[in-house]
Coordinates of C-alpha atoms and ligand atoms in Angstrom, one line a residue:
X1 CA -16.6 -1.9 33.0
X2 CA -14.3 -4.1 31.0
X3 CA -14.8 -7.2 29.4
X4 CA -13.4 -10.5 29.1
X5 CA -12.6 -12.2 25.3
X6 CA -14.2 -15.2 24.9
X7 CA -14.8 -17.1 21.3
X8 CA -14.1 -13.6 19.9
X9 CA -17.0 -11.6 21.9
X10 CA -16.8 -9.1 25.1
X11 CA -18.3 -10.8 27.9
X12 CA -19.2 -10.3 31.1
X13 CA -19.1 -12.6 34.7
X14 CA -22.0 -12.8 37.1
X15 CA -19.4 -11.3 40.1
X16 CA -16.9 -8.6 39.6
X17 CA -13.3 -7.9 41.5
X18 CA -12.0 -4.3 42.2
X19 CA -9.4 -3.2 41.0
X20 CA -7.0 -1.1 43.3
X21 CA -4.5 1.8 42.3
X22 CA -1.6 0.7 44.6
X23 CA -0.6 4.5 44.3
X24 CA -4.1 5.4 46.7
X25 CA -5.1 1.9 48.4
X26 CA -8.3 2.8 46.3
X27 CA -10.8 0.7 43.9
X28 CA -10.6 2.3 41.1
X29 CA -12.6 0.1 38.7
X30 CA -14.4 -3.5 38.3
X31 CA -13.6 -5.9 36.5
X32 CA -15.3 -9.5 35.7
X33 CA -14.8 -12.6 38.1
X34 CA -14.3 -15.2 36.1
X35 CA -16.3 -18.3 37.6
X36 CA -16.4 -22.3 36.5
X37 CA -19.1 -21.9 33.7
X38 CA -16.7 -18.8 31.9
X39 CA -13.9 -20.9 32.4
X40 CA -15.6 -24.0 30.5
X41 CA -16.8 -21.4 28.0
X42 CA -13.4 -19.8 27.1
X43 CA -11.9 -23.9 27.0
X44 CA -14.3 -24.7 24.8
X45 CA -14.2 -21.9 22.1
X46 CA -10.3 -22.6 22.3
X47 CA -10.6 -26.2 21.3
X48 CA -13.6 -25.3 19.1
X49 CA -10.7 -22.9 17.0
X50 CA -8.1 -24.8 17.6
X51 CA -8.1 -27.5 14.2
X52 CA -8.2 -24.6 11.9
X53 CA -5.5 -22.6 13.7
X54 CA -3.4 -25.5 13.9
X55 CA -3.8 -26.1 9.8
X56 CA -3.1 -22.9 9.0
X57 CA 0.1 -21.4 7.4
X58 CA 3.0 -19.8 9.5
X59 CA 2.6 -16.9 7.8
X60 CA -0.8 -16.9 8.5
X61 CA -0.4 -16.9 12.1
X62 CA 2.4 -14.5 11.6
X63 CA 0.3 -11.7 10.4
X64 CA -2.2 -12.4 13.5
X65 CA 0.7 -12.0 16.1
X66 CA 1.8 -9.3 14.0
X67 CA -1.9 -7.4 14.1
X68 CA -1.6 -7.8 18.0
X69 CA 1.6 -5.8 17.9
X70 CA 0.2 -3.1 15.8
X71 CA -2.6 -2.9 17.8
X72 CA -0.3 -2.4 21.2
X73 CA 1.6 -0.1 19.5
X74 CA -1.5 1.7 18.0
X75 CA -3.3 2.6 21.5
X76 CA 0.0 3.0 23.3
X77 CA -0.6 5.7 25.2
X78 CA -4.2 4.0 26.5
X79 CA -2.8 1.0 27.1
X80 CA 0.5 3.0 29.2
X81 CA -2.5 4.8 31.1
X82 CA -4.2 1.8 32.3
X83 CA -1.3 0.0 33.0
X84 CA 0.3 2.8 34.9
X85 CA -3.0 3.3 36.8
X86 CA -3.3 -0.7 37.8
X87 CA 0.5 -0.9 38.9
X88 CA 1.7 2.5 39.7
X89 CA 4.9 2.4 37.5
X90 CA 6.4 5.3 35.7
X91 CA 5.2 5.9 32.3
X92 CA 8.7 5.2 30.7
X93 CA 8.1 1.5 32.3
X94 CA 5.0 0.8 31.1
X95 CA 5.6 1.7 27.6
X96 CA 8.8 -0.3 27.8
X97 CA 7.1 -3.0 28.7
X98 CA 4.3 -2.7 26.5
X99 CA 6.6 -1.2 22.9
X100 CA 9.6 -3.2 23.9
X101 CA 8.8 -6.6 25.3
X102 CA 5.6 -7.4 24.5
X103 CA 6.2 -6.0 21.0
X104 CA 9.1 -7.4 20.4
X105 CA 8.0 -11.3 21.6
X106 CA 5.2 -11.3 19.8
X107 CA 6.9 -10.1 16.6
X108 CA 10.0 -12.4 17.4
X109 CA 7.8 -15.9 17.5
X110 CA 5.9 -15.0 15.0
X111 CA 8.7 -14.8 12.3
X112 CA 9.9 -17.7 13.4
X113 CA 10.4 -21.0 11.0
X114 CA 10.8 -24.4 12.2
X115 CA 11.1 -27.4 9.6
X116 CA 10.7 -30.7 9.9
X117 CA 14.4 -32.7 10.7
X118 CA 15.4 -35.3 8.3
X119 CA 17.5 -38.0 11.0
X120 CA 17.9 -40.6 8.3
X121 CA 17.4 -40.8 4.3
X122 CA 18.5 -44.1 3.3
X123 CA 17.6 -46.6 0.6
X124 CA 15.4 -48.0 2.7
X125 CA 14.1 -46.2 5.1
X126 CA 13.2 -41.7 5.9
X127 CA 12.9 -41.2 9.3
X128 CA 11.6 -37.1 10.2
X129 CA 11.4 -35.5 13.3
X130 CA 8.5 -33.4 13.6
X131 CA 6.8 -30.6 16.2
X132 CA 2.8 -30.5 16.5
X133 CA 0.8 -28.1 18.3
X134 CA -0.5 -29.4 21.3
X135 CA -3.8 -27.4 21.7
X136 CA -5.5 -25.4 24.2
X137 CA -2.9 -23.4 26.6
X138 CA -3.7 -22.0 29.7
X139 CA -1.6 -19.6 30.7
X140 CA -1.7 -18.2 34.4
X141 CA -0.1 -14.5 34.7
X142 CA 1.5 -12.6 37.6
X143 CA 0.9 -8.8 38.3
X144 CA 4.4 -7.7 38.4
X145 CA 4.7 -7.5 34.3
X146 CA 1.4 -8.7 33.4
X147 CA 1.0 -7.9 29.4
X148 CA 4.4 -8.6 28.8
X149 CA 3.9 -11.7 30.5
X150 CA 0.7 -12.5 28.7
X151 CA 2.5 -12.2 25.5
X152 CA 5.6 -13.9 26.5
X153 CA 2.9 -17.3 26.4
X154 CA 0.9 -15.9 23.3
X155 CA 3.2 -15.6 21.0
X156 CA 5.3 -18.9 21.0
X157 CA 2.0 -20.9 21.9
X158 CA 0.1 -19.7 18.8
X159 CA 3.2 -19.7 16.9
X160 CA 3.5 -22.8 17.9
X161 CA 0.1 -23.8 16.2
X162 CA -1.8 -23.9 19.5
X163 CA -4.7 -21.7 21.2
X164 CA -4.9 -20.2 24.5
X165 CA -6.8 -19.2 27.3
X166 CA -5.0 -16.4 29.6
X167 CA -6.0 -15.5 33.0
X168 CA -4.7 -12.3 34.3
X169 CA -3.6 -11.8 37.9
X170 CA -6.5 -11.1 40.1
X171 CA -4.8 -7.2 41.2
X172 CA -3.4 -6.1 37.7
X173 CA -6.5 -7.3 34.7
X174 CA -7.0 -4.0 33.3
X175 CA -4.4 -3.7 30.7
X176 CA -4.2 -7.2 29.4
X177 CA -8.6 -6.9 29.3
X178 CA -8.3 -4.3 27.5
X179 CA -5.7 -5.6 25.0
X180 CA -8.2 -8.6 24.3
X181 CA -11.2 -5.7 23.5
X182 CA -8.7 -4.3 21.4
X183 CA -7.7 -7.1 19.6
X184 CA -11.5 -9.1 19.1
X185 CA -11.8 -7.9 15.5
X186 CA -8.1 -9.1 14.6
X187 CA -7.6 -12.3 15.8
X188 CA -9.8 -15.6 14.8
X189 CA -12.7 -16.1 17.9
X190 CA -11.7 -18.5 20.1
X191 CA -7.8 -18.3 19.3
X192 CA -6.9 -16.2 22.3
X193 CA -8.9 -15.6 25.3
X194 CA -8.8 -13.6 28.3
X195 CA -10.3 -14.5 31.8
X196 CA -10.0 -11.7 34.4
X197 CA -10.5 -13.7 38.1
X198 CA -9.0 -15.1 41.7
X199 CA -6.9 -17.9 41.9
X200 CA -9.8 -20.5 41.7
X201 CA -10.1 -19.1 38.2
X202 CA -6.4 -20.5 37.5
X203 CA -7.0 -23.9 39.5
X204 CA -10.4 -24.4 37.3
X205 CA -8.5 -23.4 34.0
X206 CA -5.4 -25.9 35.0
X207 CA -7.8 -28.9 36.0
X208 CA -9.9 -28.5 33.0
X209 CA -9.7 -31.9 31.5
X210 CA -9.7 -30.1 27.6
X211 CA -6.8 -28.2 28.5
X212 CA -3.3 -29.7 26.9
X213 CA -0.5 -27.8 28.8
X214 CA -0.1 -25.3 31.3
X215 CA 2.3 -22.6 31.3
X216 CA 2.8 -20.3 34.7
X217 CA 4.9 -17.4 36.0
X218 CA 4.3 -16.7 39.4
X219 CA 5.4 -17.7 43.0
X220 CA 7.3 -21.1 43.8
X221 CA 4.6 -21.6 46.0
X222 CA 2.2 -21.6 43.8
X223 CA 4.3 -23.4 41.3
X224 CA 4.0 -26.5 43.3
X225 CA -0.1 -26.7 43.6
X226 CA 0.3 -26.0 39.4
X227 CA 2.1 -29.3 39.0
X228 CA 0.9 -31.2 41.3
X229 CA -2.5 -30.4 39.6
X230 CA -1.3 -30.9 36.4
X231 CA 0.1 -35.0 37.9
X232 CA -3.5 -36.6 37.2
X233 CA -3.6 -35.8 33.6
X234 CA 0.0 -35.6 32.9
X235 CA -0.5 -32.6 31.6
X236 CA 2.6 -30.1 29.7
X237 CA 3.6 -27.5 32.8
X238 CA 5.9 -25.0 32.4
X239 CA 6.6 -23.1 35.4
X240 CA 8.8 -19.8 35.8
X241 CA 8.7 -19.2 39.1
X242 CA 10.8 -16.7 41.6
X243 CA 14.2 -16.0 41.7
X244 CA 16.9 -14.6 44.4
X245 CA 19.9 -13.4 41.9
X246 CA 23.1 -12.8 43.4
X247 CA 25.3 -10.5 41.5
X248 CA 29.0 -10.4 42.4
X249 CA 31.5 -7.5 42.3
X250 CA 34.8 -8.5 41.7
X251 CA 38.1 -6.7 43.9
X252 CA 38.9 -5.1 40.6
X253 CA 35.6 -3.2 40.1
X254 CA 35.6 0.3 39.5
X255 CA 32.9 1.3 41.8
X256 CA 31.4 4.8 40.6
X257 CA 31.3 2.8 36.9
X258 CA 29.5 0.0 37.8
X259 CA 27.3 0.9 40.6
X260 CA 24.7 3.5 38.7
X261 CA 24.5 0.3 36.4
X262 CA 24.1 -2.1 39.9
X263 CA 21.4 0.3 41.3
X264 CA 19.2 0.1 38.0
X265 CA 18.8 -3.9 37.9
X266 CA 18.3 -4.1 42.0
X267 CA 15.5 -1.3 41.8
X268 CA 14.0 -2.1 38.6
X269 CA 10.5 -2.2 38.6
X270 CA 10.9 -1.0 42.5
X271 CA 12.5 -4.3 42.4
X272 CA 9.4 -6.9 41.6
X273 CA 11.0 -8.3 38.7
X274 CA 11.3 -12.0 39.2
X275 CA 15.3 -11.6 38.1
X276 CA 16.4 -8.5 39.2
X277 CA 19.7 -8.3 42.0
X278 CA 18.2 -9.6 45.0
X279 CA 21.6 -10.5 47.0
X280 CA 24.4 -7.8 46.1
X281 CA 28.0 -9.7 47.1
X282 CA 30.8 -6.6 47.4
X283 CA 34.6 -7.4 47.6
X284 CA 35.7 -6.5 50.8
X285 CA 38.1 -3.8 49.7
X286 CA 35.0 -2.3 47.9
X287 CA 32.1 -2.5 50.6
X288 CA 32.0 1.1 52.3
X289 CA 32.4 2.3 48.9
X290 CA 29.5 0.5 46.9
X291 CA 27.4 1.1 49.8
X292 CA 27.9 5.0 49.9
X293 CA 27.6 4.7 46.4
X294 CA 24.0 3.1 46.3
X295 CA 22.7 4.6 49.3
X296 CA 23.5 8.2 47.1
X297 CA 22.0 7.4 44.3
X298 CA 18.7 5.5 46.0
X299 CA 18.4 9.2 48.1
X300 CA 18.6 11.2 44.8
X301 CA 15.9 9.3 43.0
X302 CA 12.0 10.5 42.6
X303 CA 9.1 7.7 44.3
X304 CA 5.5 8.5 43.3
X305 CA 2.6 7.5 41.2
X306 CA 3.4 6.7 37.9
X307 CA 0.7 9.7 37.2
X308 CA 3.6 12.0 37.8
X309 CA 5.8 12.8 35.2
X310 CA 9.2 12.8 37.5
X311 CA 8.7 9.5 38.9
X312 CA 11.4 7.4 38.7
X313 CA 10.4 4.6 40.9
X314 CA 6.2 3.4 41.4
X315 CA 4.9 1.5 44.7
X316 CA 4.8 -1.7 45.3
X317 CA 1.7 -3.2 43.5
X318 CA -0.6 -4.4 46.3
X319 CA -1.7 -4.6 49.5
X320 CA -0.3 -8.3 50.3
X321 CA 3.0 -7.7 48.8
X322 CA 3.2 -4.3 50.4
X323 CA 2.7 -5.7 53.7
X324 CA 5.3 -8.9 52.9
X325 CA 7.8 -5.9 52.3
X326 CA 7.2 -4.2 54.9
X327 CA 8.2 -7.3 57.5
X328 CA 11.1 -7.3 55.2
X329 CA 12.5 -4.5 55.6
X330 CA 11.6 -4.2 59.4
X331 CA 13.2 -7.7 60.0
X332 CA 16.1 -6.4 58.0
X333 CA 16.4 -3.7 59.9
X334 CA 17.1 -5.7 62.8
X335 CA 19.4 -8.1 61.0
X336 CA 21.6 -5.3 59.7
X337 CA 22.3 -1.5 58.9
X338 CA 19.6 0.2 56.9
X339 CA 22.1 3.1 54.9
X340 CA 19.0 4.6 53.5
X341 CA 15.5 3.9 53.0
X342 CA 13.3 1.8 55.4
X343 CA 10.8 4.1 56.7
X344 CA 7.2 3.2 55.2
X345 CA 4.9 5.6 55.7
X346 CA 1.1 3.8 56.5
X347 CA -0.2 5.4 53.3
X348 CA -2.2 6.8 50.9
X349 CA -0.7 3.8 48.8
X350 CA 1.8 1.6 49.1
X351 CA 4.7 3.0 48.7
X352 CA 8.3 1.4 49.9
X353 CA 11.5 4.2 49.9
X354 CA 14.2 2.3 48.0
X355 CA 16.1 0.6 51.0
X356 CA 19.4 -1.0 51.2
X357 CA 21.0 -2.7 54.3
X358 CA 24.4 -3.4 55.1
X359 CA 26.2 -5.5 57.1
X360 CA 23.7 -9.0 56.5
X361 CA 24.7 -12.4 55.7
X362 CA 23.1 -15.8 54.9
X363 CA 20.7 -16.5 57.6
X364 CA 18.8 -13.3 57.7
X365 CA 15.5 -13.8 55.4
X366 CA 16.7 -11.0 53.1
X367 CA 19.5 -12.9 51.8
X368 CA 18.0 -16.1 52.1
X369 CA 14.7 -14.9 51.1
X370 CA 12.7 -13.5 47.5
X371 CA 11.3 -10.2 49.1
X372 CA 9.9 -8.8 45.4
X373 CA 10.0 -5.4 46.6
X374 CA 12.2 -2.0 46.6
X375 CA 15.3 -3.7 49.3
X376 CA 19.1 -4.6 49.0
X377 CA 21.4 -6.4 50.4
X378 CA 24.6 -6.2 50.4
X379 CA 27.0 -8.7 51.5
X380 CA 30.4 -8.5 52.6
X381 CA 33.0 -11.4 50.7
X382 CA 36.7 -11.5 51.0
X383 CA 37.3 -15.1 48.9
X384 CA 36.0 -15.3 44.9
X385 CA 35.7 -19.6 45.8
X386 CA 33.6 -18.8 49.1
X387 CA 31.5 -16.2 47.2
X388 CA 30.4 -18.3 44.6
X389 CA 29.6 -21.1 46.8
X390 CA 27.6 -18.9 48.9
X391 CA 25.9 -17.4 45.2
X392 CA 25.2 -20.8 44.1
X393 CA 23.5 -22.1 47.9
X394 CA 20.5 -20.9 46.7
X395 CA 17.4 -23.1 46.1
X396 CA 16.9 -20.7 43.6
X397 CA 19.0 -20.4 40.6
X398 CA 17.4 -17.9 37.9
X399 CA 19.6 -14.9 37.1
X400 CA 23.2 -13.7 38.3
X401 CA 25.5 -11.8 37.2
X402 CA 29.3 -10.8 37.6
X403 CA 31.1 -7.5 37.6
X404 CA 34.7 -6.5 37.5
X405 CA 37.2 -4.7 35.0
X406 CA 39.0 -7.5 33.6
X407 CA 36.0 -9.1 31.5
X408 CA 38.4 -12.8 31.1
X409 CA 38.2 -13.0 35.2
X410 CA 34.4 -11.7 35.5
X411 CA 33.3 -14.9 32.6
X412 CA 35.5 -16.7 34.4
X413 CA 33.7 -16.8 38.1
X414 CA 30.1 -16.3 36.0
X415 CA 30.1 -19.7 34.2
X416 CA 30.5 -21.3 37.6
X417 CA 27.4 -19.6 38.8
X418 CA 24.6 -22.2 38.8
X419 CA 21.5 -20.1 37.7
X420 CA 19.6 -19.9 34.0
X421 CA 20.6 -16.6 32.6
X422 CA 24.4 -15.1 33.8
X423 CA 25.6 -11.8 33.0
X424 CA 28.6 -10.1 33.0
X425 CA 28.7 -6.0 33.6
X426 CA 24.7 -6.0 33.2
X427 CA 21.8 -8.0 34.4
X428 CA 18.2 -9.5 33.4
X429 CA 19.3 -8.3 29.7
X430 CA 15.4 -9.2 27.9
X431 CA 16.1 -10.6 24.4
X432 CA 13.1 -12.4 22.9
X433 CA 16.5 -14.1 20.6
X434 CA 17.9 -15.5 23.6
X435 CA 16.4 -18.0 26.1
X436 CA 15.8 -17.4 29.7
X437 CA 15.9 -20.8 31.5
X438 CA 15.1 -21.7 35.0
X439 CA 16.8 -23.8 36.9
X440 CA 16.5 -25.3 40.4
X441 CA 13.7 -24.2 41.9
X442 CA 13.3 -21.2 40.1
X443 CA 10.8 -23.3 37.4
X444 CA 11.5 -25.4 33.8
X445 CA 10.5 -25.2 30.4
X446 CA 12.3 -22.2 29.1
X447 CA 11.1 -19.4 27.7
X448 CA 12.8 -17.0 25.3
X449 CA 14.4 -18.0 21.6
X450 CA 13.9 -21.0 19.6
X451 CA 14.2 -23.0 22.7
X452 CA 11.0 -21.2 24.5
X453 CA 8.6 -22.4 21.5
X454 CA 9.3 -26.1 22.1
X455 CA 7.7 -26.9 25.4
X456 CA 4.8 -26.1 22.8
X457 CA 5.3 -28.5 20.6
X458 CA 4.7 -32.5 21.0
X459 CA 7.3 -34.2 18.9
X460 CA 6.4 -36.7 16.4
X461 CA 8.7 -39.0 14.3
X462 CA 7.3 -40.1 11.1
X463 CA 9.3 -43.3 9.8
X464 CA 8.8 -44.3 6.5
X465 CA 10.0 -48.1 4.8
X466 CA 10.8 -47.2 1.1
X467 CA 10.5 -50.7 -0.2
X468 CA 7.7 -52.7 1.3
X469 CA 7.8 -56.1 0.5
Ligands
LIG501 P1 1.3 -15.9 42.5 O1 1.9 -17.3 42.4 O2 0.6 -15.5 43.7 O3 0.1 -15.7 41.4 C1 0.4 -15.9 40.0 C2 -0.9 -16.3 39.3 O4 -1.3 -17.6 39.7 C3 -2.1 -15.4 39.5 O5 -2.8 -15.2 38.3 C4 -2.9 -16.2 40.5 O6 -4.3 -15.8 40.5 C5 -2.7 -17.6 40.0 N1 -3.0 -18.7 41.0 C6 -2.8 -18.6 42.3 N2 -3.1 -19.8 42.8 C7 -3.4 -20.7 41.8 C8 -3.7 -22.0 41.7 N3 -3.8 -22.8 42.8 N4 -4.0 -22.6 40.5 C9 -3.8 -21.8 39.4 N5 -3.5 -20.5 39.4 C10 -3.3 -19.9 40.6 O7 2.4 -14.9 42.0 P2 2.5 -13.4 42.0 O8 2.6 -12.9 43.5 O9 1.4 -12.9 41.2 O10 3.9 -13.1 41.3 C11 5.1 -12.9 42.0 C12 6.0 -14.1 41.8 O11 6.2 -14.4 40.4 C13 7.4 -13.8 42.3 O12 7.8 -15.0 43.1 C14 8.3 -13.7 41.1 O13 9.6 -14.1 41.3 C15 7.6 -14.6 40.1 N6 7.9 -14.3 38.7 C16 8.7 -15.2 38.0 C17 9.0 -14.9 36.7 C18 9.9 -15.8 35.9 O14 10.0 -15.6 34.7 N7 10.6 -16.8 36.5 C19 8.6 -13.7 36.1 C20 7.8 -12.8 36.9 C21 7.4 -13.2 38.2

């Protein structure tokens, strides 16, 4: 059985969780249950490492993040194995995720430099602006991308100068467990550590009064209980939470360019990626055609178990999210014109057919709704001013994106979109350069770039009279 990291050594919890291989239904293997007294434990070795983290050098701490990408990239093919085995995803996915993105964060914040700003240098006075670690992290991971994930709070938070504890999500701990065995001998004990567990794990971890700030991907839903937690102490939140991206096609769109493009970011991931296209809005003079278009392509593409070498698109993750599907794409069904996809067979695993529905509008749930699962809509618009009111009516505002031939009239109608990231002929383009901020109800704090290390950093200015009296 794996183990968790805590204070540098493989423990052990007094209960275990199964884990399931969504591509069966079946446990496949335990995993530790992290309780109260492991949470306290893994809080206290942070803290415990945290002054002499905090004092050392950046290039120090560079060459630890640095070790933890060597070591991902060293046991790539037995970390693409678990992974693929806990989600179901094809292997070219999982070692994207695991070579590309959590690779390329963790090398990205550790190279990173701040210096202190000088605001004033006068005769009589030096004022500086200056960043300091705040201290333990506890960072609360989804399932849909969960090493990335995991890394995507490692890196800028000890970058940053601070510790961390992670807990993984309760259906997808194998990888990131595994990562922490991995990496015990590299990193200082008690710098990073890793709590496999249910969600009262991650309410323990965010109540604990040691902890300094609290960084979360996950559900809205569960976004809210986060902060509201976080109110009595005041503590740091940053929350990226769920998304439903719009993506417009403009009149001018050449359809058979753009849609194989289209198809990709909808059904990425068999579409649980927080900002993938979740509301597809077609020009009316382009509807029939886009939908022919995507229904082709989703009917020519290979779903099975990652295990399989011609996958091109896993299951959904787990049981819950497999059954919220489901009701999706049943109600959908109902609501619209399913062009291809929608019949879900009950099992082994829990697999969805890459389903796209026609002839829906605002008011059905999926439009109006964050299914996280393998389903399209697409959306007749006749007026660019109407369709970007009806892109922007969105408590969520996370991703969108724009796509048309004449790039000047695509930016155009983009920069009036309302969400964190907008893209223009592409979408959710990762760039550990660039930041990827949340707006609306889709979270805050950003994460991504130079901007994504500072909700991990407590500013400080340091004002300094030259000539005392
Ligand atoms: P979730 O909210 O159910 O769970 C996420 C994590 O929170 C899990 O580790 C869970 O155990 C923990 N948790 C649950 N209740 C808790 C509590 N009260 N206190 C502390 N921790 C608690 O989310 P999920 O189903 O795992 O992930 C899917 C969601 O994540 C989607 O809505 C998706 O859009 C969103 N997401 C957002 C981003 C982003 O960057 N904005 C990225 C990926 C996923």
């Amino acid at each position: 059985m794996r183990s968790m990291l805590i204070d540098g050594k493989l423990v052990q919890a007094e209960a275990t969780i199964g884990v399931v291989d969504p591509s069966t239904g079946e446990v496949f293997e335990n995993v530790p249950d992290a309780a109260a007294p492991d949470v306290d434990n893994a809080v206290a070795a942070a803290l415990r490492a945290f002054p002499d983290w905090r004092d050392r050098t950046p290039e120090d701490r560079e060459a630890v993040l640095a070790a933890v990408a060597d070591v991902i990239l060293g046991n790539l093919d037995e970390l693409s194995d678990l992974l693929i085995a806990e989600t179901g995803r094809p292997r070219g996915l999982a070692q994207f995720e695991l070579a590309q993105l959590a690779v390329g964060y963790l090398r990205y914040y550790g190279a990173l430099r701040l210096a202190p700003e000088v605001l004033a240098d006068e005769p009589t006075r030096r004022v500086e602006l200056h960043r300091k670690p705040l201290g333990v992290v506890a960072a609360i991971v989804p399932w849909n991308a969960p090493v990335f994930i995991a890394c995507n709070k490692i890196a800028p938070a000890l970058a940053a100068g601070n510790t961390i504890v992670v807990k993984t999500a309760p259906t997808t701990p194998l990888t990131t467990l595994r990562l922490g065995e991995l990496i015990a001998q590299v990193v200082p004990p008690g710098v990073i550590n890793i709590l496999s567990g249910g969600n009262e794990a991650g309410a323990a971890l965010v109540d604990h009064p040691d902890v300094a700030k609290v960084t979360f991907t996950g559900s809205t839903e569960t976004g809210r209980k986060i902060m509201a937690a976080c109110a009595p102490s005041l503590k740091r939140v940053t929350l990226e939470l769920g998304g439903n991206d719009a993506a417009i096609v403009m009149p001018d769109a050449d359809v058979k360019a753009v849609a194989p493009q289209i198809f990709a970011f909808s059904f990425f991931n068999s579409g649980q990626v927080c900002a993938v296209i979740k509301r597809l809005y077609v020009h009316d003079s382009l509807y029939d055609a886009m939908c022919d278009e995507l229904a082709g392509l989703a009917s020519a593409s290979k779903l099975a178990s990652g295990r399989e070498a011609d996958a091109q698109f896993g299951p959904v993750q787990n049981r819950a999210q497999f059954d919220k599907v489901r009701g999706y794409v049943e109600q959908a069904g109902r609501d619209g014109r399913i062009v291809v996809g929608g019949e879900i067979a009950d099992g082994p695993g829990y697999f969805v057919p890459l389903t796209i529905v026609r002839d829906v509008s605002e008011g059905h749930a999926i439009v109006d709704e964050e299914p996280f699962g393998p389903i399209l809509p697409v959306i007749r618009y006749s007026d660019l001013d109407d369709v970007v009111a009806r892109a922007n009516a969105s408590p969520f505002a996370l991703g969108g994106s724009v796509w048309g031939s004449d790039l000047d009239a695509a930016t155009a109608v983009a920069a009036r979109l309302e969400s964190g990231s907008v893209w223009v002929n592409q979408h959710c383009a990762l760039d550990p350069g660039v930041p990827f901020p949340a707006n609306k109800q889709s979270g805050f704090g950003v994460e991504g770039g130079i901007e994504g290390i500072y909700p991990y950093l407590a500013l400080q200015t340091l004002n300094i009279a030259k000539n005392p009296s």
